[in-house]
mmCIF file of C-alpha atoms and ligand atoms in Angstrom:
data_model
loop_
_atom_site.group_PDB
_atom_site.id
_atom_site.type_symbol
_atom_site.label_atom_id
_atom_site.label_comp_id
_atom_site.label_asym_id
_atom_site.label_seq_id
_atom_site.Cartn_x
_atom_site.Cartn_y
_atom_site.Cartn_z
ATOM 1 C CA MET A 175 29.861 -7.546 -26.519
ATOM 2 C CA HIS A 176 29.383 -7.159 -22.766
ATOM 3 C CA ASN A 177 26.100 -7.565 -21.016
ATOM 4 C CA VAL A 178 23.898 -5.211 -19.005
ATOM 5 C CA VAL A 179 22.713 -7.032 -15.820
ATOM 6 C CA VAL A 180 19.957 -5.216 -13.981
ATOM 7 C CA PHE A 181 18.933 -6.072 -10.497
ATOM 8 C CA GLY A 182 15.671 -4.395 -9.901
ATOM 9 C CA SER A 183 11.919 -4.038 -9.559
ATOM 10 C CA LEU A 184 9.034 -5.185 -11.734
ATOM 11 C CA ASN A 185 5.611 -3.531 -11.133
ATOM 12 C CA MET A 186 2.317 -3.487 -12.917
ATOM 13 C CA ASP A 187 1.399 0.131 -13.307
ATOM 14 C CA LEU A 188 -2.272 1.126 -12.862
ATOM 15 C CA ALA A 189 -2.407 4.546 -14.478
ATOM 16 C CA ILE A 190 -5.139 7.222 -14.539
ATOM 17 C CA GLU A 191 -5.124 10.806 -15.772
ATOM 18 C CA SER A 192 -6.914 13.818 -14.365
ATOM 19 C CA GLU A 193 -6.972 17.587 -14.846
ATOM 20 C CA ARG A 194 -4.932 18.082 -11.651
ATOM 21 C CA MET A 195 -3.863 16.044 -8.552
ATOM 22 C CA PRO A 196 -6.580 15.572 -5.946
ATOM 23 C CA LYS A 197 -6.324 17.416 -2.687
ATOM 24 C CA GLN A 198 -6.487 15.703 0.719
ATOM 25 C CA GLY A 199 -9.885 14.039 1.234
ATOM 26 C CA GLU A 200 -11.004 15.023 -2.267
ATOM 27 C CA THR A 201 -12.489 12.799 -5.061
ATOM 28 C CA ILE A 202 -12.057 14.159 -8.598
ATOM 29 C CA PRO A 203 -12.991 12.777 -12.067
ATOM 30 C CA GLY A 204 -10.335 11.019 -14.061
ATOM 31 C CA TRP A 205 -10.082 9.293 -17.486
ATOM 32 C CA GLY A 206 -7.950 7.031 -19.595
ATOM 33 C CA PHE A 207 -7.375 4.288 -16.965
ATOM 34 C CA PHE A 208 -4.949 1.657 -18.199
ATOM 35 C CA VAL A 209 -2.790 -1.175 -16.930
ATOM 36 C CA ASN A 210 0.701 -1.511 -18.254
ATOM 37 C CA ALA A 211 4.085 -3.007 -17.412
ATOM 38 C CA GLY A 212 6.498 -0.895 -15.337
ATOM 39 C CA GLY A 213 8.894 -0.924 -12.386
ATOM 40 C CA LYS A 214 12.133 1.017 -12.441
ATOM 41 C CA GLY A 215 14.349 -2.038 -12.788
ATOM 42 C CA ALA A 216 12.262 -3.611 -15.525
ATOM 43 C CA ASN A 217 11.911 -0.264 -17.354
ATOM 44 C CA GLN A 218 15.677 0.304 -17.340
ATOM 45 C CA ALA A 219 16.239 -3.290 -18.534
ATOM 46 C CA VAL A 220 13.783 -2.630 -21.421
ATOM 47 C CA ALA A 221 15.523 0.562 -22.365
ATOM 48 C CA ALA A 222 18.907 -1.233 -22.520
ATOM 49 C CA ALA A 223 17.502 -4.183 -24.444
ATOM 50 C CA LYS A 224 15.663 -1.996 -26.918
ATOM 51 C CA SER A 225 19.027 -0.185 -27.425
ATOM 52 C CA GLY A 226 20.248 -3.527 -28.802
ATOM 53 C CA VAL A 227 22.614 -4.815 -26.131
ATOM 54 C CA PRO A 228 22.191 -8.184 -24.369
ATOM 55 C CA THR A 229 20.283 -7.452 -21.184
ATOM 56 C CA TYR A 230 19.393 -9.672 -18.197
ATOM 57 C CA LEU A 231 17.076 -8.870 -15.291
ATOM 58 C CA ILE A 232 17.449 -10.279 -11.766
ATOM 59 C CA GLY A 233 14.203 -9.699 -9.880
ATOM 60 C CA ALA A 234 11.072 -11.237 -8.565
ATOM 61 C CA VAL A 235 7.331 -11.326 -9.187
ATOM 62 C CA GLY A 236 4.470 -13.098 -7.349
ATOM 63 C CA ASN A 237 2.810 -16.243 -8.433
ATOM 64 C CA ASP A 238 -0.045 -14.396 -10.036
ATOM 65 C CA ALA A 239 -1.459 -13.096 -13.348
ATOM 66 C CA PHE A 240 0.393 -9.699 -13.157
ATOM 67 C CA GLY A 241 3.698 -11.622 -12.634
ATOM 68 C CA ASP A 242 2.997 -13.828 -15.755
ATOM 69 C CA GLN A 243 2.199 -10.760 -17.878
ATOM 70 C CA LEU A 244 5.281 -8.813 -16.686
ATOM 71 C CA VAL A 245 7.692 -11.695 -17.429
ATOM 72 C CA SER A 246 6.293 -12.517 -20.801
ATOM 73 C CA GLY A 247 6.195 -8.820 -21.739
ATOM 74 C CA LEU A 248 9.884 -8.378 -20.847
ATOM 75 C CA ALA A 249 10.879 -11.408 -22.931
ATOM 76 C CA GLY A 250 8.954 -9.875 -25.825
ATOM 77 C CA TYR A 251 11.115 -6.765 -25.527
ATOM 78 C CA GLY A 252 14.293 -8.901 -25.620
ATOM 79 C CA VAL A 253 15.128 -8.877 -21.898
ATOM 80 C CA ARG A 254 16.458 -12.234 -20.676
ATOM 81 C CA VAL A 255 14.296 -13.292 -17.775
ATOM 82 C CA ASP A 256 15.770 -16.625 -16.592
ATOM 83 C CA GLU A 257 16.806 -14.941 -13.337
ATOM 84 C CA VAL A 258 13.387 -13.508 -12.584
ATOM 85 C CA PHE A 259 12.197 -15.481 -9.540
ATOM 86 C CA ARG A 260 8.649 -16.384 -8.440
ATOM 87 C CA ALA A 261 7.981 -15.423 -4.844
ATOM 88 C CA GLY A 262 5.264 -17.840 -3.697
ATOM 89 C CA SER A 263 4.313 -15.981 -0.545
ATOM 90 C CA THR A 264 3.735 -12.440 -1.771
ATOM 91 C CA GLU A 265 2.116 -10.642 -4.704
ATOM 92 C CA THR A 266 3.675 -8.923 -7.709
ATOM 93 C CA GLY A 267 4.637 -5.253 -7.180
ATOM 94 C CA VAL A 268 1.948 -2.708 -8.148
ATOM 95 C CA ALA A 269 2.327 1.022 -8.775
ATOM 96 C CA VAL A 270 -0.696 3.396 -8.832
ATOM 97 C CA VAL A 271 0.297 6.202 -11.237
ATOM 98 C CA LEU A 272 -1.668 9.456 -11.048
ATOM 99 C CA ARG A 273 -1.030 11.635 -14.115
ATOM 100 C CA ALA A 274 -1.878 15.327 -14.505
ATOM 101 C CA GLN A 275 -0.610 18.048 -16.781
ATOM 102 C CA GLY A 276 2.236 15.879 -18.122
ATOM 103 C CA ASP A 277 3.586 15.013 -14.656
ATOM 104 C CA ASN A 278 2.980 12.065 -12.331
ATOM 105 C CA ARG A 279 2.794 10.920 -8.723
ATOM 106 C CA ILE A 280 3.219 7.260 -7.912
ATOM 107 C CA ILE A 281 2.225 5.091 -4.960
ATOM 108 C CA LEU A 282 4.048 1.810 -4.779
ATOM 109 C CA SER A 283 3.260 -1.593 -3.224
ATOM 110 C CA PRO A 284 6.604 -3.382 -3.570
ATOM 111 C CA GLY A 285 5.313 -6.928 -2.924
ATOM 112 C CA ALA A 286 7.761 -9.478 -4.475
ATOM 113 C CA ASN A 287 10.348 -6.815 -5.154
ATOM 114 C CA HIS A 288 11.388 -7.121 -1.535
ATOM 115 C CA ALA A 289 11.474 -10.921 -1.580
ATOM 116 C CA LEU A 290 15.001 -11.469 -2.928
ATOM 117 C CA GLY A 291 18.026 -11.865 -0.653
ATOM 118 C CA ILE A 292 21.642 -11.788 -1.658
ATOM 119 C CA ASP A 293 21.768 -15.626 -2.165
ATOM 120 C CA GLU A 294 19.259 -15.380 -5.018
ATOM 121 C CA VAL A 295 21.087 -12.347 -6.533
ATOM 122 C CA ASN A 296 24.411 -14.120 -6.262
ATOM 123 C CA SER A 297 23.024 -17.242 -7.931
ATOM 124 C CA GLY A 298 21.903 -14.968 -10.795
ATOM 125 C CA LEU A 299 25.274 -13.227 -10.953
ATOM 126 C CA ASP A 300 27.057 -16.674 -10.868
ATOM 127 C CA MET A 301 25.129 -17.434 -14.108
ATOM 128 C CA LEU A 302 25.498 -14.102 -15.794
ATOM 129 C CA ALA A 303 28.302 -11.868 -14.554
ATOM 130 C CA ARG A 304 31.480 -11.366 -16.553
ATOM 131 C CA LYS A 305 34.258 -8.823 -15.956
ATOM 132 C CA GLY A 306 33.459 -5.609 -17.720
ATOM 133 C CA ASP A 307 29.649 -6.144 -17.775
ATOM 134 C CA VAL A 308 27.451 -3.386 -16.404
ATOM 135 C CA PHE A 309 25.551 -4.018 -13.132
ATOM 136 C CA LEU A 310 22.634 -1.632 -12.694
ATOM 137 C CA ALA A 311 20.456 -1.260 -9.576
ATOM 138 C CA GLN A 312 17.808 1.163 -8.155
ATOM 139 C CA LEU A 313 16.207 1.413 -4.704
ATOM 140 C CA GLU A 314 12.826 -0.325 -5.231
ATOM 141 C CA CYS A 315 14.199 -3.648 -3.957
ATOM 142 C CA ASP A 316 15.351 -4.605 -0.430
ATOM 143 C CA LEU A 317 18.050 -2.055 0.559
ATOM 144 C CA ASP A 318 20.399 -4.592 2.319
ATOM 145 C CA THR A 319 20.182 -6.904 -0.691
ATOM 146 C CA THR A 320 20.905 -4.028 -3.066
ATOM 147 C CA VAL A 321 23.976 -2.936 -1.154
ATOM 148 C CA GLU A 322 25.335 -6.553 -0.915
ATOM 149 C CA ALA A 323 24.602 -6.988 -4.621
ATOM 150 C CA LEU A 324 26.602 -3.943 -5.548
ATOM 151 C CA LYS A 325 29.492 -5.258 -3.466
ATOM 152 C CA SER A 326 29.273 -8.601 -5.122
ATOM 153 C CA ALA A 327 29.091 -7.137 -8.641
ATOM 154 C CA ARG A 328 32.069 -4.906 -7.946
ATOM 155 C CA GLU A 329 34.096 -7.956 -6.655
ATOM 156 C CA ARG A 330 33.263 -9.632 -9.959
ATOM 157 C CA GLY A 331 34.824 -6.853 -11.970
ATOM 158 C CA MET A 332 31.506 -5.420 -13.198
ATOM 159 C CA HIS A 333 31.001 -1.648 -13.736
ATOM 160 C CA THR A 334 28.401 -0.799 -11.052
ATOM 161 C CA MET A 335 25.712 1.782 -11.633
ATOM 162 C CA ILE A 336 22.961 2.883 -9.267
ATOM 163 C CA ASN A 337 19.870 5.051 -9.848
ATOM 164 C CA LEU A 338 19.031 6.361 -6.338
ATOM 165 C CA ALA A 339 15.270 6.131 -6.931
ATOM 166 C CA PRO A 340 13.044 6.313 -5.059
ATOM 167 C CA PRO A 341 15.402 8.444 -2.913
ATOM 168 C CA ARG A 342 16.446 6.997 0.396
ATOM 169 C CA GLU A 343 19.643 6.996 2.470
ATOM 170 C CA ILE A 344 22.129 4.313 1.609
ATOM 171 C CA PRO A 345 24.758 3.107 4.114
ATOM 172 C CA ALA A 346 28.105 4.945 3.784
ATOM 173 C CA GLU A 347 29.952 1.717 2.820
ATOM 174 C CA ALA A 348 27.762 1.344 -0.293
ATOM 175 C CA TRP A 349 29.429 4.396 -1.928
ATOM 176 C CA SER A 350 32.701 2.469 -2.238
ATOM 177 C CA TYR A 351 31.033 -0.102 -4.464
ATOM 178 C CA ILE A 352 29.507 2.387 -6.959
ATOM 179 C CA ASP A 353 31.210 3.455 -10.199
ATOM 180 C CA THR A 354 28.387 5.631 -11.622
ATOM 181 C CA VAL A 355 25.494 7.254 -9.743
ATOM 182 C CA CYS A 356 22.428 8.667 -11.607
ATOM 183 C CA VAL A 357 19.815 10.927 -9.946
ATOM 184 C CA ASN A 358 17.138 13.289 -10.907
ATOM 185 C CA GLU A 359 16.717 16.797 -9.291
ATOM 186 C CA THR A 360 14.787 15.698 -6.195
ATOM 187 C CA GLU A 361 16.914 12.579 -5.697
ATOM 188 C CA CYS A 362 19.976 14.820 -6.047
ATOM 189 C CA GLU A 363 18.798 17.106 -3.268
ATOM 190 C CA ALA A 364 17.884 14.138 -1.031
ATOM 191 C CA VAL A 365 21.376 12.624 -1.434
ATOM 192 C CA CYS A 366 23.720 15.620 -1.396
ATOM 193 C CA GLY A 367 21.533 18.455 -0.057
ATOM 194 C CA ILE A 368 21.922 20.536 -3.206
ATOM 195 C CA TYR A 369 18.938 21.183 -5.525
ATOM 196 C CA PRO A 370 20.413 21.591 -9.010
ATOM 197 C CA ASP A 371 18.341 24.615 -10.215
ATOM 198 C CA ASP A 372 21.049 26.608 -12.011
ATOM 199 C CA GLU A 373 24.372 25.867 -13.730
ATOM 200 C CA ASP A 374 26.446 26.610 -10.569
ATOM 201 C CA SER A 375 24.344 24.385 -8.390
ATOM 202 C CA VAL A 376 24.374 21.582 -10.988
ATOM 203 C CA ARG A 377 28.195 21.678 -10.902
ATOM 204 C CA SER A 378 28.272 21.778 -7.111
ATOM 205 C CA ALA A 379 25.809 18.876 -6.799
ATOM 206 C CA LEU A 380 27.841 16.743 -9.224
ATOM 207 C CA GLU A 381 31.027 17.485 -7.342
ATOM 208 C CA ALA A 382 29.332 16.590 -4.043
ATOM 209 C CA LEU A 383 28.082 13.307 -5.527
ATOM 210 C CA VAL A 384 31.556 12.396 -6.808
ATOM 211 C CA ALA A 385 33.093 13.281 -3.455
ATOM 212 C CA LEU A 386 30.956 10.457 -1.971
ATOM 213 C CA GLY A 387 32.976 7.934 -4.014
ATOM 214 C CA PRO A 388 31.724 7.210 -7.569
ATOM 215 C CA LYS A 389 33.991 8.111 -10.623
ATOM 216 C CA THR A 390 30.950 9.386 -12.523
ATOM 217 C CA ALA A 391 27.825 11.276 -11.403
ATOM 218 C CA ILE A 392 24.929 12.066 -13.699
ATOM 219 C CA VAL A 393 21.970 14.299 -12.906
ATOM 220 C CA THR A 394 18.869 14.477 -15.109
ATOM 221 C CA LEU A 395 17.189 17.892 -15.068
ATOM 222 C CA GLY A 396 13.797 17.238 -16.834
ATOM 223 C CA GLY A 397 13.276 19.858 -19.596
ATOM 224 C CA ARG A 398 16.674 21.378 -18.809
ATOM 225 C CA GLY A 399 18.494 18.298 -19.973
ATOM 226 C CA SER A 400 21.190 16.430 -18.082
ATOM 227 C CA ALA A 401 24.718 16.971 -16.837
ATOM 228 C CA ALA A 402 27.638 14.725 -15.746
ATOM 229 C CA LEU A 403 30.887 14.817 -14.020
ATOM 230 C CA ALA A 404 33.003 11.960 -15.398
ATOM 231 C CA ASP A 405 36.639 11.472 -14.432
ATOM 232 C CA GLY A 406 36.853 15.181 -13.671
ATOM 233 C CA ARG A 407 35.193 16.222 -16.968
ATOM 234 C CA PHE A 408 31.981 18.296 -16.891
ATOM 235 C CA ILE A 409 29.480 17.387 -19.587
ATOM 236 C CA ARG A 410 26.209 19.151 -20.387
ATOM 237 C CA GLN A 411 23.445 17.761 -22.626
ATOM 238 C CA GLU A 412 20.266 19.619 -23.691
ATOM 239 C CA ALA A 413 16.867 17.941 -23.492
ATOM 240 C CA GLN A 414 14.879 17.139 -26.666
ATOM 241 C CA ARG A 415 11.980 19.478 -27.287
ATOM 242 C CA VAL A 416 8.993 17.198 -27.341
ATOM 243 C CA LYS A 417 5.285 17.557 -26.562
ATOM 244 C CA VAL A 418 5.144 15.804 -23.199
ATOM 245 C CA ALA A 419 2.373 13.250 -22.912
ATOM 246 C CA ASP A 420 3.528 11.211 -19.798
ATOM 247 C CA THR A 421 6.923 11.397 -18.107
ATOM 248 C CA THR A 422 6.549 7.934 -16.555
ATOM 249 C CA ALA A 423 9.730 5.861 -17.370
ATOM 250 C CA ALA A 424 11.516 8.814 -19.078
ATOM 251 C CA GLY A 425 14.243 8.823 -16.385
ATOM 252 C CA ASP A 426 14.416 5.006 -16.544
ATOM 253 C CA THR A 427 14.872 5.240 -20.301
ATOM 254 C CA PHE A 428 17.752 7.668 -19.877
ATOM 255 C CA ILE A 429 19.530 5.401 -17.385
ATOM 256 C CA GLY A 430 19.013 2.208 -19.352
ATOM 257 C CA VAL A 431 20.411 3.765 -22.493
ATOM 258 C CA ILE A 432 23.454 5.092 -20.511
ATOM 259 C CA ALA A 433 24.074 1.451 -19.335
ATOM 260 C CA ALA A 434 23.749 0.196 -22.939
ATOM 261 C CA ALA A 435 26.116 2.957 -24.098
ATOM 262 C CA GLN A 436 28.653 1.906 -21.525
ATOM 263 C CA VAL A 437 28.790 -1.778 -22.769
ATOM 264 C CA SER A 438 28.797 -0.608 -26.299
ATOM 265 C CA GLY A 439 31.986 1.396 -25.659
ATOM 266 C CA LEU A 440 30.469 4.756 -26.540
ATOM 267 C CA SER A 441 31.800 7.921 -24.868
ATOM 268 C CA ILE A 442 29.752 9.427 -22.062
ATOM 269 C CA GLU A 443 28.969 12.428 -24.280
ATOM 270 C CA GLU A 444 27.625 10.152 -27.040
ATOM 271 C CA GLY A 445 25.703 8.045 -24.376
ATOM 272 C CA MET A 446 24.047 11.155 -22.973
ATOM 273 C CA ARG A 447 23.021 12.375 -26.450
ATOM 274 C CA TRP A 448 21.344 9.049 -27.196
ATOM 275 C CA ALA A 449 19.859 8.761 -23.719
ATOM 276 C CA SER A 450 18.461 12.234 -23.899
ATOM 277 C CA CYS A 451 16.812 11.622 -27.202
ATOM 278 C CA ALA A 452 15.381 8.282 -26.091
ATOM 279 C CA ALA A 453 14.015 9.779 -22.855
ATOM 280 C CA GLY A 454 12.375 12.566 -24.861
ATOM 281 C CA ILE A 455 10.641 10.078 -27.112
ATOM 282 C CA THR A 456 9.464 8.122 -23.961
ATOM 283 C CA ALA A 457 7.996 11.338 -22.501
ATOM 284 C CA SER A 458 6.086 12.053 -25.695
ATOM 285 C CA ARG A 459 4.195 8.757 -25.343
ATOM 286 C CA VAL A 460 1.877 7.324 -22.739
ATOM 287 C CA GLY A 461 2.909 4.471 -20.403
ATOM 288 C CA ALA A 462 6.088 2.915 -19.121
ATOM 289 C CA GLN A 463 7.763 0.042 -21.074
ATOM 290 C CA GLN A 464 5.434 0.399 -23.992
ATOM 291 C CA SER A 465 6.683 4.002 -24.575
ATOM 292 C CA ILE A 466 10.430 3.260 -24.649
ATOM 293 C CA PRO A 467 11.902 3.587 -28.132
ATOM 294 C CA THR A 468 14.198 1.141 -29.932
ATOM 295 C CA ALA A 469 17.646 2.108 -31.171
ATOM 296 C CA VAL A 470 16.205 2.366 -34.690
ATOM 297 C CA GLU A 471 13.562 4.851 -33.519
ATOM 298 C CA VAL A 472 16.218 6.950 -31.757
ATOM 299 C CA ASP A 473 18.447 6.935 -34.782
ATOM 300 C CA THR A 474 15.603 7.949 -37.090
ATOM 301 C CA TYR A 475 14.579 10.774 -34.697
ATOM 302 C CA LEU A 476 18.154 12.063 -34.532
ATOM 303 C CA LYS A 477 18.385 12.100 -38.311
ATOM 304 C CA GLU A 478 14.901 13.393 -39.174
ATOM 305 C CA VAL A 479 14.145 15.768 -36.257
ATOM 306 C CA CYS A 480 17.603 16.811 -35.105
ATOM 307 C CA ASN A 481 19.145 16.755 -38.588
ATOM 308 C CA GLU A 482 22.269 14.875 -37.301
HETATM 309 O O1 RIB B 262 10.071 5.160 -12.872
HETATM 310 C C1 RIB B 262 8.727 4.820 -13.261
HETATM 311 C C2 RIB B 262 8.312 3.593 -12.529
HETATM 312 O O2 RIB B 262 8.280 3.891 -11.158
HETATM 313 C C3 RIB B 262 6.956 3.142 -12.855
HETATM 314 O O3 RIB B 262 6.877 2.297 -13.968
HETATM 315 C C4 RIB B 262 6.402 2.542 -11.562
HETATM 316 O O4 RIB B 262 6.277 1.145 -11.611
HETATM 317 C C5 RIB B 262 7.413 2.942 -10.510
HETATM 318 O O5 RIB B 262 8.219 1.907 -10.141
#
């Protein structure tokens, strides 16, 4: 089987819940503070590994206790961490996650996530990359390194995927290195100027994303499910109906499972069905990596709850 190779961020998430988000200058009571492993790159790697495919993470942590905990946690979930570097001069990435009414707002201190240059990523790819593997990146690491990494992965014959999160402009040349682009609603609007709020705008947005260069564009729509344009085919997937506890890492789960489905040879329709179910389970639980389901859990849910 082919591998999923993620180049991406590792953060320790410091999460707290409150009745609502505070206004400017306001202090409000909260509850349920907890510390748990996150980071978009690491979360997506965990989702792929829990789906049962060989998954490697190229990234960096600081030389500190959070870094130790993140690396050992990932290894426990089955992510191969030999190419996670230790940045001596900066701290591990930290995300402060404010949760209210099932939604979240995140403030990020990237720390070591910005420490890697293309030489380190290439040394990881030299060890890991094989033609036909999936290379998956996001935008929480250094942008120049991310673009060069996409180029390098493409030159090695990998299938390149990017999740444009958090949204920021990428150089025009980067689009020519991307096979599959994944965005949520706000990222979609930031990238192509179209907010996908009804079926027509979903299609227009996907067409606009594909016009930038990728063969496949996928947009996640929260409770309205997800949609894709793949090799000219429009695909629509409903969301699972779950009681939402915390949406943190639900999008990462979706993308990691799509990457796993790609290396497993599943169709995009099948991949989106699994990804949607896995993301729904993640949203029904609290936390980031700890809430991501295994393939067995997704299979059981599809059989027992969806009667499939
Ligand atoms: O996508 C969710 C993740 O975003 C959190 O785990 C947090 O670390 C931020 O990177």
